């Protein structure tokens, strides 16, 4: 039998060829190559500063896909989120692992993964500014993970943002909630 130590000495592909039948090993080798070439096209938030920087960007809406390295559903629906991002070129799409940037997840009020958080940043149609109360958190209800992306798309389609030419100011820490709020205009 092959032990775990032999897999450390051999490369992964060599290990697979050693333990799997030839036809399976060949297809696994090809799959390993495909997976290694797949690159995520969306920026991944790794700390709170990166998250805050998106709020001061020119994008009218920020849309985040909050995941967990432990979540199979997060991995399953990542490609659908990436496809959704291509439909909204003006919005700032990003991903965030809740373990990598827990303050960003807390600020976005994420309670379950995968979740999509939509925060409009520009002006409302009536001319007032969007703020934290306009944030939409789309989380799986009753473990219906397959509906998160479609519900997020519907929520995003329902938000109208007027472009604001003014330079955005950094959001301010709110000690009463432990989150951030847009600067008062």
CSV table of N, CA, C and O in Angstrom, one decimal, residues 14 27-28 36 39 50 63 65 85 89 98 105 108 113 115 120 130 135 137-138 145 156-158 161 166 168-169 176:
chain,number,residue,atom,x,y,z
A,14,UNK,N,2.5,12.3,-10.1
A,14,UNK,CA,3.2,11.0,-10.0
A,14,UNK,C,2.5,10.1,-9.0
A,14,UNK,O,2.4,8.9,-9.2
A,27,UNK,N,-6.8,10.9,-16.8
A,27,UNK,CA,-7.8,11.9,-16.8
A,27,UNK,C,-7.6,12.8,-15.5
A,27,UNK,O,-7.9,14.0,-15.6
A,28,UNK,N,-7.2,12.2,-14.4
A,28,UNK,CA,-6.9,13.0,-13.2
A,28,UNK,C,-5.8,14.0,-13.5
A,28,UNK,O,-5.8,15.1,-13.0
A,36,UNK,N,-5.1,23.9,-12.2
A,36,UNK,CA,-4.0,24.7,-11.9
A,36,UNK,C,-4.0,26.0,-12.8
A,36,UNK,O,-3.4,27.0,-12.4
A,39,UNK,N,-7.7,30.8,-13.1
A,39,UNK,CA,-7.4,32.0,-12.3
A,39,UNK,C,-8.7,32.7,-12.0
A,39,UNK,O,-9.6,32.9,-12.8
A,50,UNK,N,-8.2,47.0,2.2
A,50,UNK,CA,-8.6,46.7,0.9
A,50,UNK,C,-10.2,46.9,0.7
A,50,UNK,O,-10.6,47.5,-0.3
A,63,UNK,N,-20.1,45.0,-4.8
A,63,UNK,CA,-20.8,43.7,-4.7
A,63,UNK,C,-19.8,42.7,-4.3
A,63,UNK,O,-18.8,42.4,-5.0
A,65,UNK,N,-18.8,38.8,-2.7
A,65,UNK,CA,-19.2,37.4,-2.5
A,65,UNK,C,-18.4,36.9,-1.3
A,65,UNK,O,-17.1,36.8,-1.4
A,85,UNK,N,-20.6,39.0,-12.4
A,85,UNK,CA,-19.8,40.2,-12.4
A,85,UNK,C,-19.6,40.8,-13.8
A,85,UNK,O,-19.4,42.0,-14.0
A,89,UNK,N,-20.6,45.8,-15.6
A,89,UNK,CA,-19.2,46.3,-15.7
A,89,UNK,C,-18.9,47.6,-14.8
A,89,UNK,O,-17.8,47.8,-14.5
A,98,UNK,N,-14.2,35.0,4.8
A,98,UNK,CA,-14.5,35.6,6.1
A,98,UNK,C,-13.4,35.3,7.1
A,98,UNK,O,-13.3,36.1,8.1
A,105,UNK,N,-16.1,41.2,6.9
A,105,UNK,CA,-17.3,40.4,7.0
A,105,UNK,C,-18.3,41.0,8.0
A,105,UNK,O,-19.5,41.1,7.8
A,108,UNK,N,-19.8,44.2,6.8
A,108,UNK,CA,-20.9,43.9,5.8
A,108,UNK,C,-22.0,43.1,6.4
A,108,UNK,O,-22.9,42.7,5.6
A,113,UNK,N,-22.2,31.9,5.1
A,113,UNK,CA,-21.6,31.9,3.8
A,113,UNK,C,-22.2,30.7,3.0
A,113,UNK,O,-22.6,29.7,3.6
A,115,UNK,N,-22.6,34.4,1.0
A,115,UNK,CA,-23.5,35.5,1.0
A,115,UNK,C,-23.0,36.5,0.0
A,115,UNK,O,-21.8,36.7,-0.2
A,120,UNK,N,-24.8,50.1,-2.4
A,120,UNK,CA,-24.8,51.2,-3.4
A,120,UNK,C,-23.9,52.3,-2.8
A,120,UNK,O,-24.0,52.6,-1.6
A,130,UNK,N,-26.8,57.3,-0.8
A,130,UNK,CA,-27.0,55.9,-0.3
A,130,UNK,C,-26.1,55.8,1.0
A,130,UNK,O,-25.0,56.4,1.1
A,135,UNK,N,-27.7,48.9,2.3
A,135,UNK,CA,-27.0,47.7,2.0
A,135,UNK,C,-27.9,46.5,2.0
A,135,UNK,O,-28.8,46.4,2.8
A,137,UNK,N,-27.9,42.4,2.0
A,137,UNK,CA,-27.2,41.2,2.3
A,137,UNK,C,-28.1,40.0,1.9
A,137,UNK,O,-29.2,39.8,2.4
A,138,UNK,N,-27.6,39.3,0.9
A,138,UNK,CA,-28.3,38.1,0.3
A,138,UNK,C,-27.6,36.9,0.9
A,138,UNK,O,-26.5,36.5,0.5
A,145,UNK,N,-28.8,27.3,-0.9
A,145,UNK,CA,-27.6,27.9,-1.4
A,145,UNK,C,-27.7,28.2,-2.9
A,145,UNK,O,-27.1,29.2,-3.4
A,156,UNK,N,-29.7,43.4,-7.2
A,156,UNK,CA,-28.9,44.3,-7.9
A,156,UNK,C,-29.6,45.0,-9.1
A,156,UNK,O,-29.4,46.2,-9.3
A,157,UNK,N,-30.5,44.3,-9.7
A,157,UNK,CA,-31.3,44.9,-10.8
A,157,UNK,C,-32.2,46.0,-10.3
A,157,UNK,O,-32.6,46.9,-11.0
A,158,UNK,N,-32.6,45.8,-9.1
A,158,UNK,CA,-33.6,46.8,-8.5
A,158,UNK,C,-33.0,48.0,-7.9
A,158,UNK,O,-33.7,48.9,-7.4
A,161,UNK,N,-28.6,53.7,-9.3
A,161,UNK,CA,-27.6,54.7,-8.7
A,161,UNK,C,-27.3,55.7,-9.7
A,161,UNK,O,-27.0,55.5,-10.9
A,166,UNK,N,-18.4,63.9,-7.4
A,166,UNK,CA,-17.6,64.3,-6.3
A,166,UNK,C,-16.7,63.1,-5.8
A,166,UNK,O,-17.0,62.0,-5.9
A,168,UNK,N,-15.1,60.6,-3.4
A,168,UNK,CA,-15.7,60.0,-2.2
A,168,UNK,C,-14.6,60.0,-1.0
A,168,UNK,O,-13.5,59.8,-1.2
A,169,UNK,N,-15.2,60.3,0.1
A,169,UNK,CA,-14.4,60.3,1.3
A,169,UNK,C,-14.4,59.0,2.0
A,169,UNK,O,-15.3,58.2,1.9
A,176,UNK,N,-20.5,52.9,18.2
A,176,UNK,CA,-21.8,52.3,18.8
A,176,UNK,C,-22.1,51.0,18.1
A,176,UNK,O,-22.8,50.2,18.7
